[in-house]
Amino acid sequence: MRPVVGIVSNFDVEKDGYFCLVHYVSAIEKAGALPIILPYVKEDDVSALLDLVSGLVLTGGGDFPTELYGAPPHPAVQRMIPERDDFEFALARSAFDRPMPVLGICRGMQILNVVGGGTIYPHTLDELQNVIDHRDGTPLDKTVHEVQLERDTQLWRLCGAQSSSFRVNSYHHQAIKQLAPEFVVSARADDGVVEAIEAPGRPFMVGVQWHPEWMYDSEPACRNLIDNFARACSSIAREPA
């Protein structure tokens, strides 16, 4: 039985409608899972929504309020959608309460860290020295920098354990500041910015700062990561209710 994977939707304020970039859907489908796009439901319905899926993808998107991680407002924090923030944070909290495989991508990785008790930098260029611009406008189908994987981490194994570094795309202006207690860092960029985290005590809770769905066909490590996520979801789907 193909596992069903829930993918968090984005929201077009002008058109008043949900949307999801096709790369999320196509990568999950190529990995052998059945993707469904999740709309925003009331917090009371979040657990019931998660009951319908075997795995969860927390997707990229705009920023969320700095107050959620105890930082002062910053002018670079933009494109906030309160309805998405309320839903996605409730969704992540509910996912923490079950052994469900979770893959956090870009914003999704930052949500995992904040929900787990960590913080992020509202704007890395203002707060970190000697960092590159991780959102310089390069399209997501092009690589920007290398990531260095920590050997013997879950991510290192998930990506194939063939190489400890590879080049990735990049489209973020925020980054992990204080790591949540349950997580460990599993990859960094050359400038020291945290590029991936994982929760060793869980079957599969991994966050990456880049967008592996855009590199599914071009980078074996990204394909391996998503394929192994789908396999983890399949294991959950086969477990008796």
Coordinates of N, CA and C in Angstrom, one line a residue:
M1 N 0.8 -1.2 0.0 CA 0.0 0.0 0.0 C 0.9 1.2 0.0
R2 N 0.6 2.2 -0.9 CA 1.4 3.4 -1.0 C 1.0 4.3 0.2
P3 N 2.0 4.8 0.9 CA 1.8 5.7 2.0 C 1.2 7.0 1.5
V4 N 0.3 7.6 2.3 CA -0.2 9.0 2.0 C 0.6 10.0 2.7
V5 N 1.1 11.0 2.0 CA 1.9 12.0 2.6 C 1.2 13.4 2.5
G6 N 1.0 14.0 3.6 CA 0.4 15.3 3.7 C 1.5 16.4 3.4
I7 N 1.2 17.3 2.5 CA 2.1 18.4 2.2 C 1.4 19.7 2.5
V8 N 2.0 20.5 3.4 CA 1.3 21.8 3.8 C 1.3 22.7 2.6
S9 N 0.1 23.3 2.4 CA -0.1 24.2 1.3 C 0.4 25.6 1.7
N10 N 0.6 26.4 0.7 CA 0.8 27.9 0.9 C -0.5 28.6 0.6
F11 N -0.5 29.9 0.7 CA -1.8 30.6 0.5 C -1.5 31.9 -0.2
D12 N -2.3 32.1 -1.3 CA -2.3 33.3 -2.1 C -3.3 34.3 -1.6
V13 N -2.9 35.3 -0.9 CA -3.8 36.2 -0.2 C -4.6 37.0 -1.2
E14 N -4.0 37.4 -2.4 CA -4.8 38.1 -3.4 C -5.9 37.3 -4.0
K15 N -5.6 36.0 -4.3 CA -6.6 35.2 -4.9 C -7.5 34.4 -3.9
D16 N -7.1 34.6 -2.6 CA -7.8 33.9 -1.5 C -7.9 32.4 -1.8
G17 N -6.8 31.8 -2.0 CA -6.8 30.4 -2.3 C -5.5 29.7 -2.0
Y18 N -5.6 28.4 -1.7 CA -4.5 27.5 -1.4 C -3.7 27.2 -2.7
F19 N -2.4 27.0 -2.5 CA -1.6 26.5 -3.7 C -0.4 25.7 -3.1
C20 N 0.2 24.9 -4.0 CA 1.3 24.1 -3.6 C 2.2 24.0 -4.9
L21 N 3.5 24.3 -4.8 CA 4.4 24.2 -5.9 C 4.5 22.7 -6.3
V22 N 4.6 22.5 -7.6 CA 4.5 21.2 -8.2 C 5.7 20.3 -7.8
H23 N 6.8 20.9 -7.5 CA 8.0 20.1 -7.1 C 7.8 19.3 -5.9
Y24 N 7.1 19.8 -4.9 CA 6.8 19.0 -3.7 C 6.0 17.8 -4.1
V25 N 5.0 18.0 -4.8 CA 4.1 16.9 -5.2 C 4.8 15.8 -6.1
S26 N 5.5 16.3 -7.1 CA 6.2 15.4 -8.0 C 7.3 14.6 -7.3
A27 N 8.0 15.2 -6.4 CA 9.1 14.5 -5.7 C 8.5 13.4 -4.8
I28 N 7.5 13.7 -4.1 CA 6.9 12.7 -3.2 C 6.3 11.5 -4.1
E29 N 5.7 11.9 -5.2 CA 5.1 10.9 -6.1 C 6.2 10.0 -6.7
K30 N 7.2 10.6 -7.1 CA 8.3 9.8 -7.7 C 9.0 8.9 -6.7
A31 N 8.9 9.3 -5.4 CA 9.5 8.5 -4.3 C 8.6 7.3 -4.0
G32 N 7.4 7.2 -4.6 CA 6.5 6.1 -4.3 C 5.4 6.3 -3.4
A33 N 5.2 7.6 -2.9 CA 4.1 7.9 -2.0 C 3.0 8.6 -2.7
L34 N 1.9 8.7 -2.1 CA 0.7 9.4 -2.6 C 0.6 10.8 -1.9
P35 N 0.9 11.9 -2.6 CA 0.8 13.2 -2.0 C -0.6 13.8 -1.9
I36 N -0.9 14.4 -0.8 CA -2.2 15.2 -0.7 C -1.8 16.5 -0.1
I37 N -2.4 17.6 -0.6 CA -2.1 18.9 -0.2 C -3.1 19.3 0.9
L38 N -2.5 19.8 2.0 CA -3.3 20.0 3.2 C -3.8 21.5 3.3
P39 N -5.1 21.7 3.4 CA -5.6 23.1 3.6 C -5.4 23.4 5.1
Y40 N -5.8 24.6 5.5 CA -5.7 25.0 6.9 C -7.0 24.8 7.6
V41 N -7.0 24.0 8.6 CA -8.2 23.6 9.4 C -8.0 24.2 10.8
K42 N -9.1 24.2 11.5 CA -9.1 24.7 12.9 C -8.2 23.8 13.7
E43 N -7.6 24.4 14.8 CA -6.7 23.6 15.6 C -7.3 22.4 16.2
D44 N -8.6 22.4 16.5 CA -9.3 21.2 17.0 C -9.3 20.1 16.1
D45 N -9.2 20.4 14.8 CA -9.3 19.4 13.7 C -7.9 18.9 13.2
V46 N -6.8 19.4 13.7 CA -5.5 19.1 13.3 C -5.2 17.7 13.5
S47 N -5.4 17.1 14.7 CA -5.1 15.7 15.0 C -5.9 14.8 14.1
A48 N -7.1 15.1 13.8 CA -7.9 14.2 12.9 C -7.4 14.3 11.5
L49 N -6.9 15.5 11.1 CA -6.3 15.6 9.8 C -5.0 14.7 9.7
L50 N -4.2 14.7 10.7 CA -3.0 13.9 10.7 C -3.3 12.4 10.7
D51 N -4.4 12.1 11.2 CA -4.8 10.7 11.2 C -5.0 10.1 9.8
L52 N -5.2 11.0 8.8 CA -5.4 10.6 7.5 C -4.1 10.3 6.7
V53 N -3.0 10.7 7.2 CA -1.7 10.6 6.5 C -0.7 9.7 7.3
S54 N 0.3 9.3 6.6 CA 1.4 8.5 7.2 C 2.6 9.3 7.4
G55 N 2.7 10.4 6.8 CA 3.9 11.3 6.9 C 3.5 12.7 6.6
L56 N 4.4 13.6 6.9 CA 4.1 15.1 6.8 C 5.3 15.8 6.3
V57 N 5.1 16.7 5.3 CA 6.1 17.6 4.8 C 5.7 19.0 5.2
L58 N 6.5 19.7 6.0 CA 6.4 21.1 6.3 C 7.2 21.9 5.2
T59 N 6.5 22.6 4.4 CA 7.0 23.2 3.2 C 7.6 24.6 3.5
G60 N 8.3 25.1 2.5 CA 8.8 26.5 2.5 C 7.7 27.5 2.4
G61 N 8.1 28.8 2.5 CA 7.2 29.8 2.4 C 7.7 31.1 3.1
G62 N 6.7 32.0 3.4 CA 7.1 33.3 4.1 C 7.5 33.1 5.5
D63 N 7.8 34.2 6.1 CA 8.2 34.2 7.5 C 7.1 34.0 8.5
F64 N 7.4 33.7 9.7 CA 6.4 33.7 10.8 C 6.8 34.7 11.9
P65 N 5.9 35.2 12.7 CA 6.2 36.3 13.6 C 7.4 36.0 14.6
T66 N 8.2 37.0 14.8 CA 9.3 36.9 15.6 C 8.9 36.6 17.1
E67 N 7.7 37.0 17.5 CA 7.3 36.8 18.8 C 7.1 35.3 19.1
L68 N 7.0 34.4 18.1 CA 6.9 33.0 18.3 C 8.2 32.4 18.8
Y69 N 9.3 33.1 18.6 CA 10.6 32.6 19.2 C 11.3 33.6 20.0
G70 N 10.5 34.6 20.5 CA 11.1 35.5 21.6 C 12.0 36.5 21.1
A71 N 11.9 36.9 19.8 CA 12.8 37.9 19.2 C 12.0 39.2 19.0
P72 N 12.6 40.3 19.0 CA 11.9 41.6 18.7 C 11.6 41.6 17.2
P73 N 10.6 42.5 16.8 CA 10.2 42.6 15.4 C 11.4 43.1 14.6
H74 N 11.4 42.6 13.3 CA 12.5 43.0 12.4 C 11.9 43.3 11.0
P75 N 12.4 44.4 10.4 CA 11.8 44.9 9.1 C 11.9 43.8 8.0
A76 N 12.9 42.9 8.1 CA 13.1 41.9 7.0 C 12.2 40.8 7.2
V77 N 11.4 40.7 8.3 CA 10.5 39.6 8.5 C 9.2 40.0 7.8
Q78 N 8.9 39.3 6.7 CA 7.8 39.7 5.8 C 7.0 38.4 5.3
R79 N 6.0 38.7 4.5 CA 5.2 37.7 3.9 C 4.5 36.7 4.9
M80 N 4.1 37.3 6.0 CA 3.5 36.5 7.0 C 2.0 36.2 6.7
I81 N 1.5 35.0 7.0 CA 0.1 34.6 6.8 C -0.3 34.0 8.1
P82 N -1.1 34.8 8.9 CA -1.5 34.3 10.2 C -2.2 33.0 10.2
E83 N -3.1 32.8 9.2 CA -3.8 31.5 9.2 C -2.9 30.3 8.9
R84 N -1.9 30.5 8.1 CA -1.0 29.4 7.9 C -0.1 29.2 9.2
D85 N 0.3 30.3 9.8 CA 1.1 30.1 11.0 C 0.4 29.4 12.1
D86 N -0.9 29.8 12.3 CA -1.7 29.1 13.4 C -1.8 27.6 13.1
F87 N -2.2 27.3 11.8 CA -2.4 25.9 11.4 C -1.1 25.1 11.5
E88 N 0.0 25.6 10.9 CA 1.2 24.8 10.7 C 1.9 24.6 12.1
F89 N 1.8 25.6 13.0 CA 2.4 25.4 14.3 C 1.6 24.3 15.1
A90 N 0.3 24.4 15.0 CA -0.6 23.4 15.6 C -0.3 22.0 15.0
L91 N -0.1 22.0 13.7 CA 0.2 20.7 13.0 C 1.5 20.1 13.5
A92 N 2.5 21.0 13.6 CA 3.8 20.5 14.0 C 3.8 20.0 15.4
R93 N 3.0 20.7 16.3 CA 2.9 20.3 17.7 C 2.3 18.9 17.8
S94 N 1.2 18.7 17.0 CA 0.5 17.4 17.0 C 1.4 16.3 16.4
A95 N 2.2 16.6 15.4 CA 3.2 15.7 14.9 C 4.2 15.2 15.9
F96 N 4.6 16.2 16.8 CA 5.5 15.8 17.8 C 5.0 14.8 18.8
D97 N 3.7 14.7 18.8 CA 3.0 13.8 19.8 C 2.8 12.4 19.2
R98 N 3.4 12.1 18.1 CA 3.2 10.8 17.5 C 4.5 10.4 16.7
P99 N 4.7 9.1 16.4 CA 5.9 8.7 15.7 C 5.9 8.9 14.2
M100 N 5.2 9.9 13.7 CA 5.0 10.1 12.3 C 6.3 10.7 11.7
P101 N 6.7 10.2 10.5 CA 7.8 10.8 9.8 C 7.5 12.2 9.4
V102 N 8.4 13.1 9.7 CA 8.2 14.5 9.3 C 9.5 15.0 8.6
L103 N 9.3 15.6 7.4 CA 10.4 16.3 6.7 C 10.1 17.8 6.6
G104 N 10.9 18.6 7.3 CA 10.8 20.0 7.3 C 11.7 20.6 6.2
I105 N 11.2 21.4 5.3 CA 11.9 22.0 4.3 C 11.9 23.5 4.4
C106 N 13.1 24.1 4.5 CA 13.3 25.6 4.6 C 12.6 26.1 5.8
R107 N 11.5 26.9 5.6 CA 10.6 27.3 6.7 C 10.2 26.2 7.6
G108 N 10.0 25.0 7.0 CA 9.5 23.9 7.8 C 10.6 23.4 8.8
M109 N 11.9 23.5 8.4 CA 12.9 23.1 9.4 C 12.9 24.1 10.5
Q110 N 12.7 25.4 10.2 CA 12.7 26.4 11.3 C 11.5 26.2 12.2
I111 N 10.4 25.8 11.7 CA 9.2 25.5 12.5 C 9.5 24.4 13.5
L112 N 10.1 23.3 13.0 CA 10.5 22.2 13.8 C 11.3 22.6 15.0
N113 N 12.3 23.5 14.7 CA 13.2 23.9 15.7 C 12.5 24.8 16.8
V114 N 11.6 25.7 16.3 CA 10.9 26.6 17.2 C 9.9 25.8 18.1
V115 N 9.1 24.9 17.4 CA 8.2 24.1 18.2 C 8.9 23.3 19.2
G116 N 10.1 22.8 18.9 CA 10.9 22.0 19.8 C 11.5 22.8 20.9
G117 N 11.4 24.1 20.9 CA 12.0 24.9 21.9 C 13.2 25.7 21.6
G118 N 13.5 25.8 20.3 CA 14.7 26.5 19.8 C 14.3 27.9 19.3
T119 N 15.3 28.6 18.8 CA 15.1 29.9 18.2 C 15.7 30.0 16.8
I120 N 15.4 31.1 16.1 CA 16.1 31.4 14.8 C 16.5 32.8 14.8
Y121 N 17.5 33.1 13.9 CA 17.8 34.5 13.6 C 16.8 35.1 12.6
P122 N 16.2 36.2 13.0 CA 15.2 36.8 12.1 C 15.8 37.2 10.7
H123 N 17.1 37.6 10.7 CA 17.8 38.0 9.4 C 19.3 37.8 9.6
T124 N 19.8 36.7 9.0 CA 21.1 36.3 9.3 C 22.2 37.4 8.9
L125 N 21.9 38.2 7.8 CA 22.9 39.1 7.4 C 23.1 40.2 8.4
D126 N 22.1 40.5 9.3 CA 22.3 41.5 10.3 C 22.9 41.0 11.6
E127 N 22.9 39.7 11.8 CA 23.3 39.1 13.1 C 24.5 38.2 13.0
L128 N 24.9 37.7 11.9 CA 26.0 36.8 11.8 C 27.1 37.5 10.9
Q129 N 28.3 37.3 11.3 CA 29.4 37.9 10.5 C 29.9 36.8 9.6
N130 N 30.4 37.3 8.4 CA 31.1 36.4 7.4 C 30.2 35.4 6.9
V131 N 28.9 35.7 6.8 CA 27.9 34.7 6.1 C 27.6 35.2 4.7
I132 N 27.4 34.3 3.9 CA 27.0 34.6 2.5 C 25.5 34.9 2.5
D133 N 25.0 35.6 1.5 CA 23.6 35.8 1.3 C 22.9 34.5 0.8
H134 N 22.2 33.9 1.7 CA 21.6 32.6 1.3 C 20.3 32.8 0.5
R135 N 19.9 34.1 0.2 CA 18.8 34.4 -0.6 C 19.2 35.5 -1.6
D136 N 20.1 35.1 -2.5 CA 20.6 36.1 -3.4 C 19.9 36.2 -4.7
G137 N 18.7 35.5 -4.8 CA 17.9 35.5 -6.0 C 18.2 34.4 -7.0
T138 N 19.2 33.6 -6.7 CA 19.5 32.5 -7.6 C 18.3 31.5 -7.6
P139 N 17.8 31.1 -8.8 CA 16.6 30.2 -9.0 C 16.9 28.9 -8.2
L140 N 15.8 28.3 -7.8 CA 16.0 27.0 -7.0 C 16.5 25.9 -7.8
D141 N 16.4 26.0 -9.1 CA 17.0 24.9 -9.9 C 18.5 25.0 -10.2
K142 N 19.1 26.0 -9.5 CA 20.6 26.2 -9.5 C 21.1 26.1 -8.1
T143 N 22.4 25.6 -8.0 CA 23.0 25.5 -6.7 C 23.7 26.8 -6.3
V144 N 23.8 27.0 -5.0 CA 24.4 28.2 -4.5 C 25.7 27.9 -3.7
H145 N 25.6 26.9 -2.8 CA 26.8 26.6 -2.0 C 26.8 25.1 -1.6
E146 N 27.8 24.7 -1.0 CA 27.9 23.3 -0.5 C 27.4 23.2 0.9
V147 N 26.9 22.0 1.2 CA 26.6 21.7 2.6 C 27.5 20.5 3.0
Q148 N 28.0 20.6 4.3 CA 28.8 19.6 4.9 C 28.0 18.8 5.9
L149 N 27.8 17.5 5.6 CA 27.1 16.6 6.4 C 27.9 16.1 7.6
E150 N 27.3 16.0 8.7 CA 28.0 15.4 9.9 C 28.0 13.8 9.7
R151 N 29.1 13.2 9.7 CA 29.2 11.8 9.4 C 28.5 11.0 10.6
D152 N 27.9 9.9 10.2 CA 27.2 9.0 11.1 C 26.0 9.6 11.7
T153 N 25.5 10.7 11.1 CA 24.1 11.1 11.5 C 23.1 10.4 10.7
Q154 N 21.8 10.5 11.1 CA 20.8 9.9 10.3 C 20.7 10.5 8.9
L155 N 20.9 11.9 8.8 CA 20.8 12.5 7.5 C 21.9 12.0 6.6
W156 N 23.1 11.8 7.1 CA 24.3 11.3 6.4 C 23.9 9.9 5.8
R157 N 23.2 9.1 6.6 CA 22.8 7.7 6.1 C 21.7 7.9 5.1
L158 N 20.7 8.7 5.4 CA 19.6 8.9 4.5 C 20.0 9.4 3.1
C159 N 21.0 10.2 3.1 CA 21.4 10.8 1.8 C 22.3 9.8 1.0
G160 N 22.7 8.7 1.6 CA 23.4 7.7 0.9 C 24.8 7.4 1.4
A161 N 25.3 8.2 2.4 CA 26.6 8.0 3.0 C 27.7 7.8 2.0
Q162 N 27.5 8.3 0.8 CA 28.6 8.2 -0.2 C 29.5 9.4 -0.2
S163 N 29.0 10.5 0.2 CA 29.8 11.8 0.3 C 29.3 12.6 1.4
S164 N 30.2 13.3 2.1 CA 29.8 14.1 3.2 C 29.5 15.6 2.8
S165 N 29.6 15.8 1.5 CA 29.3 17.2 1.0 C 28.7 17.1 -0.4
F166 N 27.8 18.1 -0.7 CA 27.3 18.3 -2.0 C 26.7 19.7 -2.1
R167 N 26.5 20.1 -3.3 CA 26.0 21.5 -3.5 C 24.5 21.5 -3.5
V168 N 23.9 22.6 -3.0 CA 22.5 22.7 -2.9 C 22.0 24.1 -3.3
N169 N 20.7 24.2 -3.5 CA 20.1 25.5 -3.8 C 19.9 26.2 -2.5
S170 N 19.4 27.4 -2.5 CA 19.3 28.2 -1.3 C 18.3 29.4 -1.5
Y171 N 17.4 29.5 -0.5 CA 16.5 30.6 -0.6 C 15.9 31.0 0.7
H172 N 16.8 31.4 1.6 CA 16.4 31.7 3.0 C 17.2 32.8 3.5
H173 N 16.6 33.7 4.4 CA 17.3 34.8 5.0 C 17.4 34.6 6.5
Q174 N 16.8 33.5 7.0 CA 16.8 33.2 8.4 C 17.5 31.9 8.6
A175 N 17.9 31.6 9.9 CA 18.7 30.4 10.2 C 18.5 30.0 11.7
I176 N 18.9 28.8 12.0 CA 18.8 28.3 13.4 C 19.8 29.2 14.2
K177 N 19.3 29.6 15.4 CA 20.1 30.3 16.3 C 20.4 29.4 17.5
Q178 N 19.4 29.2 18.4 CA 19.5 28.2 19.5 C 18.8 26.9 19.0
L179 N 19.6 25.8 19.1 CA 19.0 24.6 18.7 C 18.1 24.0 19.7
A180 N 16.9 23.5 19.3 CA 16.0 22.9 20.2 C 16.7 21.6 20.9
P181 N 16.3 21.4 22.2 CA 17.0 20.3 22.9 C 16.9 19.0 22.3
E182 N 15.9 18.6 21.6 CA 15.7 17.3 21.1 C 16.5 17.1 19.8
F183 N 17.0 18.1 19.2 CA 17.7 18.0 17.9 C 19.2 18.1 18.0
V184 N 19.8 17.6 16.9 CA 21.2 17.8 16.7 C 21.4 18.4 15.3
V185 N 22.5 19.1 15.1 CA 22.9 19.6 13.8 C 23.5 18.5 13.0
S186 N 22.9 18.3 11.8 CA 23.4 17.2 10.9 C 24.1 17.8 9.6
A187 N 24.0 19.1 9.4 CA 24.7 19.7 8.2 C 24.9 21.2 8.4
R188 N 25.9 21.7 7.9 CA 26.2 23.1 7.9 C 26.7 23.6 6.5
A189 N 26.5 24.9 6.2 CA 27.1 25.5 5.0 C 28.5 25.8 5.4
D190 N 29.3 26.2 4.4 CA 30.7 26.5 4.6 C 30.9 27.8 5.5
D191 N 29.8 28.6 5.5 CA 29.9 29.8 6.4 C 29.5 29.5 7.8
G192 N 29.1 28.3 8.1 CA 28.7 27.9 9.5 C 27.3 27.9 9.7
V193 N 26.5 28.4 8.8 CA 25.0 28.4 9.0 C 24.5 27.0 9.0
V194 N 23.6 26.7 10.0 CA 23.0 25.4 10.1 C 22.1 25.1 8.9
E195 N 22.4 24.0 8.3 CA 21.6 23.6 7.1 C 20.7 22.4 7.2
A196 N 20.9 21.7 8.3 CA 20.0 20.5 8.6 C 20.1 20.2 10.0
I197 N 18.9 19.7 10.5 CA 18.8 19.2 11.9 C 18.0 17.9 11.9
E198 N 18.1 17.1 13.0 CA 17.4 15.9 13.1 C 17.2 15.6 14.6
A199 N 16.1 14.8 14.8 CA 15.8 14.4 16.2 C 16.2 12.9 16.3
P200 N 17.4 12.6 16.9 CA 17.9 11.2 17.0 C 16.9 10.2 17.7
G201 N 16.1 10.7 18.6 CA 15.2 9.8 19.3 C 13.9 9.5 18.6
R202 N 13.8 9.9 17.4 CA 12.5 9.7 16.7 C 12.8 8.9 15.4
P203 N 11.8 8.2 14.9 CA 12.1 7.4 13.7 C 12.5 8.2 12.5
F204 N 11.9 9.4 12.2 CA 12.2 10.2 11.1 C 11.7 11.6 11.4
M205 N 12.5 12.5 11.9 CA 12.1 13.9 12.0 C 13.4 14.7 11.6
V206 N 13.4 15.1 10.4 CA 14.5 15.8 9.8 C 14.1 17.1 9.1
G207 N 14.9 18.1 9.3 CA 14.7 19.4 8.7 C 15.9 19.8 7.9
V208 N 15.7 20.3 6.7 CA 16.8 20.8 5.8 C 16.5 22.2 5.4
Q209 N 17.5 23.0 5.3 CA 17.3 24.4 5.0 C 17.2 24.6 3.5
W210 N 17.7 23.7 2.7 CA 17.6 23.8 1.2 C 16.3 23.2 0.7
H211 N 16.1 23.2 -0.6 CA 14.9 22.6 -1.2 C 15.3 21.3 -2.0
P212 N 15.2 20.2 -1.3 CA 15.6 18.9 -2.0 C 14.6 18.5 -3.1
E213 N 13.4 19.0 -3.0 CA 12.4 18.6 -4.0 C 12.7 19.2 -5.4
W214 N 13.4 20.3 -5.4 CA 13.8 20.9 -6.7 C 15.0 20.1 -7.3
M215 N 15.7 19.3 -6.5 CA 16.9 18.6 -6.9 C 16.8 17.1 -6.9
Y216 N 15.5 16.7 -6.9 CA 15.2 15.2 -6.9 C 15.9 14.5 -8.0
D217 N 15.8 15.1 -9.2 CA 16.3 14.4 -10.4 C 17.8 14.7 -10.6
S218 N 18.4 15.8 -10.0 CA 19.7 16.2 -10.4 C 20.8 15.8 -9.3
E219 N 20.3 15.6 -8.1 CA 21.3 15.3 -7.0 C 20.9 14.1 -6.3
P220 N 21.7 13.0 -6.4 CA 21.4 11.7 -5.8 C 21.1 11.8 -4.3
A221 N 21.9 12.7 -3.6 CA 21.7 12.8 -2.1 C 20.3 13.3 -1.8
C222 N 19.8 14.2 -2.6 CA 18.4 14.7 -2.3 C 17.4 13.7 -2.7
R223 N 17.6 13.0 -3.8 CA 16.7 11.9 -4.2 C 16.7 10.8 -3.1
N224 N 17.8 10.4 -2.6 CA 17.9 9.4 -1.5 C 17.1 9.9 -0.3
L225 N 17.3 11.2 0.1 CA 16.6 11.7 1.3 C 15.1 11.6 1.1
I226 N 14.5 12.0 0.0 CA 13.1 11.9 -0.2 C 12.6 10.5 -0.3
D227 N 13.4 9.7 -1.0 CA 13.0 8.2 -1.2 C 13.0 7.6 0.2
N228 N 13.9 7.9 1.1 CA 14.0 7.2 2.4 C 12.9 7.8 3.3
F229 N 12.5 9.1 3.1 CA 11.4 9.6 3.8 C 10.1 8.8 3.4
A230 N 9.9 8.6 2.1 CA 8.7 7.8 1.7 C 8.7 6.4 2.2
R231 N 9.9 5.8 2.3 CA 10.0 4.4 2.9 C 9.6 4.5 4.4
A232 N 10.0 5.5 5.1 CA 9.6 5.6 6.5 C 8.1 5.8 6.6
C233 N 7.5 6.5 5.7 CA 6.1 6.7 5.7 C 5.4 5.4 5.4
S234 N 6.0 4.6 4.5 CA 5.4 3.3 4.2 C 5.4 2.4 5.3
S235 N 6.5 2.4 6.2 CA 6.5 1.6 7.3 C 5.4 1.9 8.3
I236 N 5.1 3.2 8.5 CA 4.0 3.7 9.3 C 2.7 3.2 8.8
A237 N 2.5 3.3 7.4 CA 1.3 2.9 6.8 C 1.0 1.4 7.0
R238 N 2.0 0.6 7.1 CA 1.8 -0.9 7.2 C 1.6 -1.3 8.6
E239 N 1.8 -0.4 9.6 CA 1.6 -0.8 11.0 C 0.1 -1.0 11.3
P240 N -0.3 -2.0 12.0 CA -1.7 -2.1 12.3 C -2.3 -1.0 13.1
A241 N -3.5 -0.6 12.9 CA -4.2 0.5 13.6 C -4.4 0.1 15.0

